[in-house]
CSV table of C-alpha atoms and ligand atoms in Angstrom, one decimal:
chain,number,residue,atom,x,y,z
A,1,UNK,CA,-83.5,94.8,-149.6
A,2,UNK,CA,-80.1,95.3,-151.3
A,3,UNK,CA,-80.4,95.8,-155.0
A,4,UNK,CA,-76.7,95.2,-155.8
A,5,UNK,CA,-74.8,92.2,-154.6
A,6,UNK,CA,-71.4,92.3,-153.0
A,7,UNK,CA,-69.0,89.6,-154.3
A,8,UNK,CA,-69.5,86.3,-152.6
A,9,UNK,CA,-67.0,85.1,-150.1
A,10,UNK,CA,-66.3,81.4,-150.3
A,11,UNK,CA,-63.7,78.8,-149.6
A,12,UNK,CA,-63.2,75.6,-151.6
A,13,UNK,CA,-63.9,72.4,-149.6
A,14,UNK,CA,-61.8,70.0,-151.7
A,15,UNK,CA,-59.8,70.9,-154.9
A,16,UNK,CA,-62.5,69.5,-157.2
A,17,UNK,CA,-65.8,69.6,-155.3
A,18,UNK,CA,-67.7,71.9,-152.9
A,19,UNK,CA,-67.5,75.4,-151.6
A,20,UNK,CA,-68.4,76.9,-148.2
A,21,UNK,CA,-70.1,80.3,-148.6
A,22,UNK,CA,-69.7,82.9,-145.9
A,23,UNK,CA,-72.9,84.9,-146.0
A,24,UNK,CA,-75.3,86.3,-143.4
A,25,UNK,CA,-78.8,85.0,-143.1
A,26,UNK,CA,-80.1,88.4,-144.1
A,27,UNK,CA,-78.0,88.6,-147.3
A,28,UNK,CA,-78.8,84.9,-148.2
A,29,UNK,CA,-82.5,85.3,-147.8
A,30,UNK,CA,-82.7,88.7,-149.6
A,31,UNK,CA,-82.1,86.9,-152.9
A,32,UNK,CA,-79.7,89.5,-154.1
A,33,UNK,CA,-76.9,87.0,-154.4
A,34,UNK,CA,-78.9,84.3,-156.2
A,35,UNK,CA,-77.2,84.7,-159.6
A,36,UNK,CA,-73.7,84.5,-158.0
A,37,UNK,CA,-74.8,81.5,-155.9
A,38,UNK,CA,-76.1,79.7,-158.9
A,39,UNK,CA,-72.9,80.3,-160.8
A,40,UNK,CA,-70.8,79.1,-157.9
A,41,UNK,CA,-73.1,76.1,-157.4
A,42,UNK,CA,-72.6,74.9,-161.0
A,43,UNK,CA,-68.9,75.6,-160.8
A,44,UNK,CA,-68.4,73.7,-157.5
A,45,UNK,CA,-71.2,71.1,-157.5
A,46,UNK,CA,-72.0,71.6,-153.8
A,47,UNK,CA,-72.5,74.8,-151.6
A,48,UNK,CA,-72.5,74.7,-147.8
A,49,UNK,CA,-73.5,77.5,-145.5
A,50,UNK,CA,-73.0,76.9,-141.7
A,51,UNK,CA,-74.8,78.2,-138.7
A,52,UNK,CA,-78.0,79.4,-140.4
A,53,UNK,CA,-80.7,77.4,-138.5
A,54,UNK,CA,-83.3,78.2,-141.2
A,55,UNK,CA,-87.0,77.5,-140.6
A,56,UNK,CA,-89.0,75.6,-143.3
A,57,UNK,CA,-90.4,78.9,-144.5
A,58,UNK,CA,-87.0,80.5,-144.8
A,59,UNK,CA,-85.5,77.5,-146.6
A,60,UNK,CA,-88.4,77.5,-149.0
A,61,UNK,CA,-88.1,81.3,-149.5
A,62,UNK,CA,-84.4,80.9,-150.3
A,63,UNK,CA,-85.1,78.0,-152.7
A,64,UNK,CA,-87.5,80.3,-154.6
A,65,UNK,CA,-84.7,82.8,-155.1
A,66,UNK,CA,-82.6,80.1,-156.7
A,67,UNK,CA,-85.0,78.6,-159.2
A,68,UNK,CA,-88.3,76.9,-159.9
A,69,UNK,CA,-89.5,75.3,-156.7
A,70,UNK,CA,-91.0,71.8,-157.1
A,71,UNK,CA,-94.3,71.8,-155.2
A,72,UNK,CA,-95.3,68.1,-155.3
A,73,UNK,CA,-98.5,67.3,-153.5
A,74,UNK,CA,-99.3,69.7,-150.7
A,75,UNK,CA,-100.8,67.7,-147.8
A,76,UNK,CA,-100.8,70.3,-145.1
A,77,UNK,CA,-100.7,74.1,-145.2
A,78,UNK,CA,-97.1,75.3,-144.8
A,79,UNK,CA,-95.7,72.1,-146.4
A,80,UNK,CA,-95.5,73.4,-150.0
A,81,UNK,CA,-92.5,71.8,-151.6
A,82,UNK,CA,-91.2,70.3,-148.4
A,83,UNK,CA,-89.9,66.8,-148.4
A,84,UNK,CA,-88.7,65.1,-145.3
A,85,UNK,CA,-85.7,62.9,-146.0
A,86,UNK,CA,-86.0,60.1,-143.4
A,87,UNK,CA,-86.5,56.4,-143.1
A,88,UNK,CA,-89.4,57.0,-140.7
A,89,UNK,CA,-92.6,56.3,-142.6
A,90,UNK,CA,-94.7,58.2,-140.1
A,91,UNK,CA,-92.8,61.4,-141.1
A,92,UNK,CA,-92.9,60.7,-144.9
A,93,UNK,CA,-95.5,58.0,-145.7
A,94,UNK,CA,-94.9,58.4,-149.5
A,95,UNK,CA,-91.2,58.2,-149.9
A,96,UNK,CA,-89.5,56.9,-146.7
A,97,UNK,CA,-89.5,53.4,-148.2
A,98,UNK,CA,-87.3,54.5,-151.1
A,99,UNK,CA,-84.6,56.3,-149.1
A,100,UNK,CA,-82.6,53.2,-148.3
A,101,UNK,CA,-81.4,53.5,-151.9
A,102,UNK,CA,-79.6,56.8,-151.1
A,103,UNK,CA,-76.7,54.8,-149.7
A,104,UNK,CA,-75.5,54.0,-153.3
A,105,UNK,CA,-74.1,56.7,-155.5
A,106,UNK,CA,-76.9,58.4,-157.5
A,107,UNK,CA,-78.3,61.4,-159.1
A,108,UNK,CA,-82.0,62.1,-158.2
A,109,UNK,CA,-84.8,61.8,-160.7
A,110,UNK,CA,-83.0,60.1,-163.6
A,111,UNK,CA,-86.4,58.5,-164.3
A,112,UNK,CA,-87.7,61.9,-165.4
A,113,UNK,CA,-87.2,63.4,-168.8
A,114,UNK,CA,-85.8,66.6,-167.1
A,115,UNK,CA,-84.0,65.7,-163.9
A,116,UNK,CA,-84.2,68.2,-161.0
A,117,UNK,CA,-81.7,71.0,-161.2
A,118,UNK,CA,-80.8,71.3,-157.5
A,119,UNK,CA,-81.7,70.3,-154.0
A,120,UNK,CA,-81.4,72.2,-150.8
A,121,UNK,CA,-81.1,70.2,-147.5
A,122,UNK,CA,-81.1,71.3,-143.8
A,123,UNK,CA,-80.7,68.8,-141.0
A,124,UNK,CA,-83.4,68.5,-138.3
A,125,UNK,CA,-82.4,65.3,-136.5
A,126,UNK,CA,-78.9,63.7,-136.9
A,127,UNK,CA,-77.7,60.2,-136.1
A,128,UNK,CA,-75.0,59.9,-133.5
A,129,UNK,CA,-73.2,57.5,-135.8
A,130,UNK,CA,-72.7,57.7,-139.5
A,131,UNK,CA,-75.0,59.7,-141.8
A,132,UNK,CA,-72.4,61.9,-143.5
A,133,UNK,CA,-73.3,62.7,-147.1
A,134,UNK,CA,-70.8,62.4,-149.9
A,135,UNK,CA,-70.7,64.2,-153.3
A,136,UNK,CA,-68.8,63.7,-156.5
A,137,UNK,CA,-68.2,66.1,-159.4
A,138,UNK,CA,-69.4,64.6,-162.7
A,139,UNK,CA,-68.1,67.6,-164.7
A,140,UNK,CA,-64.6,67.1,-163.4
A,141,UNK,CA,-64.8,63.3,-163.9
A,142,UNK,CA,-65.8,63.8,-167.6
A,143,UNK,CA,-63.1,66.5,-168.2
A,144,UNK,CA,-60.4,64.2,-166.8
A,145,UNK,CA,-61.2,61.3,-169.1
A,146,UNK,CA,-58.7,60.6,-171.9
A,147,UNK,CA,-59.6,62.8,-174.9
A,148,UNK,CA,-59.3,59.8,-177.1
A,149,UNK,CA,-62.2,58.2,-175.3
A,150,UNK,CA,-64.6,61.1,-175.2
A,151,UNK,CA,-65.9,61.1,-178.9
A,152,UNK,CA,-67.1,57.5,-178.4
A,153,UNK,CA,-68.6,58.1,-174.9
A,154,UNK,CA,-70.4,61.1,-176.3
A,155,UNK,CA,-72.5,58.9,-178.6
A,156,UNK,CA,-73.8,56.5,-175.9
A,157,UNK,CA,-77.3,56.2,-174.6
A,158,UNK,CA,-78.0,54.7,-171.2
A,159,UNK,CA,-81.2,53.2,-169.8
A,160,UNK,CA,-82.0,54.3,-166.2
A,161,UNK,CA,-84.5,52.4,-164.0
A,162,UNK,CA,-85.7,52.5,-160.4
A,163,UNK,CA,-85.2,48.7,-160.2
A,164,UNK,CA,-81.5,49.1,-161.2
A,165,UNK,CA,-81.1,51.7,-158.6
A,166,UNK,CA,-82.8,50.0,-155.7
A,167,UNK,CA,-82.3,46.2,-156.1
A,168,UNK,CA,-78.5,46.4,-155.3
A,169,UNK,CA,-79.3,48.2,-152.1
A,170,UNK,CA,-81.9,45.6,-151.0
A,171,UNK,CA,-81.3,42.3,-152.7
A,172,UNK,CA,-83.6,40.6,-150.0
A,173,UNK,CA,-86.6,42.7,-151.1
A,174,UNK,CA,-90.0,41.1,-151.4
A,175,UNK,CA,-91.5,40.3,-154.8
A,176,UNK,CA,-94.1,43.0,-154.2
A,177,UNK,CA,-91.4,45.6,-153.6
A,178,UNK,CA,-89.5,44.5,-156.7
A,179,UNK,CA,-92.8,44.8,-158.7
A,180,UNK,CA,-93.4,48.3,-157.4
A,181,UNK,CA,-89.9,49.4,-158.6
A,182,UNK,CA,-90.4,47.8,-162.0
A,183,UNK,CA,-93.6,49.8,-162.4
A,184,UNK,CA,-91.6,53.0,-162.8
A,185,UNK,CA,-90.7,54.1,-166.3
A,186,UNK,CA,-87.3,53.3,-167.8
A,187,UNK,CA,-85.7,56.5,-169.1
A,188,UNK,CA,-83.0,56.8,-171.7
A,189,UNK,CA,-80.4,59.5,-171.3
A,190,UNK,CA,-77.2,60.3,-173.1
A,191,UNK,CA,-74.2,59.1,-171.1
A,192,UNK,CA,-72.7,62.6,-171.5
A,193,UNK,CA,-74.8,65.7,-170.8
A,194,UNK,CA,-74.0,68.6,-173.0
A,195,UNK,CA,-75.3,71.5,-170.9
A,196,UNK,CA,-76.6,74.6,-172.4
A,197,UNK,CA,-73.6,76.3,-170.9
A,198,UNK,CA,-71.5,74.3,-173.3
A,199,UNK,CA,-69.8,72.2,-170.5
A,200,UNK,CA,-70.2,68.4,-170.4
A,201,UNK,CA,-70.7,66.1,-167.5
A,202,UNK,CA,-71.2,62.3,-167.0
A,203,UNK,CA,-74.8,61.2,-166.4
A,204,UNK,CA,-73.9,58.4,-164.0
A,205,UNK,CA,-76.0,57.0,-161.2
A,206,UNK,CA,-76.7,53.6,-159.7
A,207,UNK,CA,-79.9,53.8,-161.7
A,208,UNK,CA,-77.9,53.3,-164.9
A,209,UNK,CA,-79.0,49.8,-165.9
A,210,UNK,CA,-77.3,49.3,-169.3
A,211,UNK,CA,-75.9,51.1,-172.4
A,212,UNK,CA,-78.4,50.8,-175.3
A,213,UNK,CA,-77.2,48.5,-178.1
A,214,UNK,CA,-74.0,47.3,-176.3
A,215,UNK,CA,-73.4,43.7,-175.2
A,216,UNK,CA,-74.5,43.5,-171.5
A,217,UNK,CA,-71.1,42.4,-170.3
A,218,UNK,CA,-69.3,45.2,-172.1
A,219,UNK,CA,-72.0,47.6,-170.9
A,220,UNK,CA,-71.6,46.6,-167.3
A,221,UNK,CA,-67.8,46.7,-167.5
A,222,UNK,CA,-67.9,50.2,-168.9
A,223,UNK,CA,-70.5,51.6,-166.4
A,224,UNK,CA,-68.5,50.0,-163.5
A,225,UNK,CA,-65.3,51.5,-164.8
A,226,UNK,CA,-66.8,55.0,-165.2
A,227,UNK,CA,-68.4,54.7,-161.8
A,228,UNK,CA,-65.0,53.8,-160.2
A,229,UNK,CA,-63.4,56.7,-162.0
A,230,UNK,CA,-66.1,59.3,-161.0
A,231,UNK,CA,-66.1,58.2,-157.4
A,232,UNK,CA,-62.3,58.2,-156.9
A,233,UNK,CA,-61.2,60.1,-153.8
A,234,UNK,CA,-60.0,63.2,-155.6
A,235,UNK,CA,-63.6,64.0,-156.7
A,236,UNK,CA,-65.3,63.5,-153.4
A,237,UNK,CA,-66.5,66.0,-150.8
A,238,UNK,CA,-67.7,64.4,-147.6
A,239,UNK,CA,-70.1,66.5,-145.6
A,240,UNK,CA,-70.3,66.1,-141.8
A,241,UNK,CA,-73.6,67.5,-140.8
A,242,UNK,CA,-73.9,70.1,-138.1
A,243,UNK,CA,-77.3,71.5,-136.9
A,244,UNK,CA,-77.7,74.9,-138.6
A,245,UNK,CA,-76.2,73.8,-141.9
A,246,UNK,CA,-77.8,74.4,-145.3
A,247,UNK,CA,-76.3,72.4,-148.2
A,248,UNK,CA,-77.3,72.6,-151.8
A,249,UNK,CA,-76.1,70.4,-154.7
A,250,UNK,CA,-76.3,70.7,-158.5
A,251,UNK,CA,-78.1,67.5,-159.3
A,252,UNK,CA,-77.2,67.8,-163.0
A,253,UNK,CA,-73.5,67.7,-162.4
A,254,UNK,CA,-72.9,65.6,-159.3
A,255,UNK,CA,-73.7,62.3,-157.6
A,256,UNK,CA,-74.4,61.8,-153.9
A,257,UNK,CA,-74.8,59.1,-151.3
A,258,UNK,CA,-75.4,58.9,-147.6
A,259,UNK,CA,-73.0,56.8,-145.5
A,260,UNK,CA,-74.6,54.2,-143.3
A,261,UNK,CA,-76.2,55.4,-140.1
A,262,UNK,CA,-78.4,54.0,-137.2
A,263,UNK,CA,-81.8,53.5,-138.7
A,264,UNK,CA,-83.4,54.0,-135.2
A,265,UNK,CA,-81.8,57.5,-134.9
A,266,UNK,CA,-84.7,59.3,-136.5
A,267,UNK,CA,-82.2,61.0,-138.8
A,268,UNK,CA,-84.3,63.6,-140.8
A,269,UNK,CA,-83.3,66.4,-143.2
A,270,UNK,CA,-85.7,68.9,-144.7
A,271,UNK,CA,-85.5,69.2,-148.4
A,272,UNK,CA,-86.7,71.5,-151.2
A,273,UNK,CA,-86.1,70.6,-154.8
A,274,UNK,CA,-85.7,72.9,-157.8
A,275,UNK,CA,-87.1,71.7,-161.1
A,276,UNK,CA,-84.7,70.9,-164.0
A,277,UNK,CA,-84.3,73.6,-166.6
A,278,UNK,CA,-82.9,71.6,-169.5
A,279,UNK,CA,-83.3,68.0,-170.7
A,280,UNK,CA,-80.2,65.8,-170.9
A,281,UNK,CA,-79.3,66.7,-174.4
A,282,UNK,CA,-77.9,64.2,-176.8
A,283,UNK,CA,-74.5,65.2,-178.1
A,284,UNK,CA,-75.2,63.8,-181.6
B,1,OGA,C1,-81.7,62.9,-151.2
B,1,OGA,C2,-80.6,62.1,-150.6
B,1,OGA,C3,-78.9,62.0,-148.8
B,1,OGA,C4,-78.9,62.1,-147.4
B,1,OGA,O1,-82.3,63.7,-150.4
B,1,OGA,O2,-82.0,62.7,-152.4
B,1,OGA,O3,-80.0,61.3,-151.3
B,1,OGA,O4,-77.9,62.4,-146.8
B,1,OGA,N1,-80.2,62.4,-149.4
B,1,OGA,O5,-80.0,61.9,-146.7
B,2,MN,MN1,-80.7,61.5,-153.4
């Protein structure tokens, strides 16, 4: 195993978001580039490596070199940390029924005190139509806001809920489903994340229900305006999946959504998640 790391070779995918890293399987899996990859991930929001064709064990091993792997409940040997992102309930009985919500712009785990740091996906079954995944850059979106607005925005606290995230994606839900979503905790986060690096990003997601202490109409207008700003074309990287890809995103500084696809396609991606390393810090 190499003990020193060569500089990483990468190309930017759009001016504000995403980088494609050119690296061999061997170099990637050795872990010797993990610090450089983490720095690039946070700088670009999304990293893509093509033509890797990783097994679950290799994907997990790589995830472990990048941070603190979330293990979840292990049902079967060999499944540690693996989550299957699919609408097929036989493949993922616990979570398949929540993934329809992924079609709206979101960050993962905003119901948690410390949202996940990063997620690593590889495709296993793709849909012939649709199913691209889009990403934003919530650091860039914050940095581009007028300086006159930032001091006020820095003071705001936002309530995030599962129900706010999922109801707009399924307004014809059953009362039982709605009750299930409402059973999840409502979490308050600052609107602006001041990261331990010193940089700031917007904590925006469809899960943002309302701004604490603000009139509901004003709060909805502001959240809609910020969402429109953060999802403007100049911040978006759209990933067209190819078998063999590995894609990783910094969940603390981006949003993502999947574009509509054929629900009968069996679309399935294998996912490993890295635990968060810092709470969303108040800027007060
Ligand atoms: C996720 C997610 C998007 C996709 O895994 O959290 O939103 O393209 N996935 O399936
Ligand atoms: Mn998601």
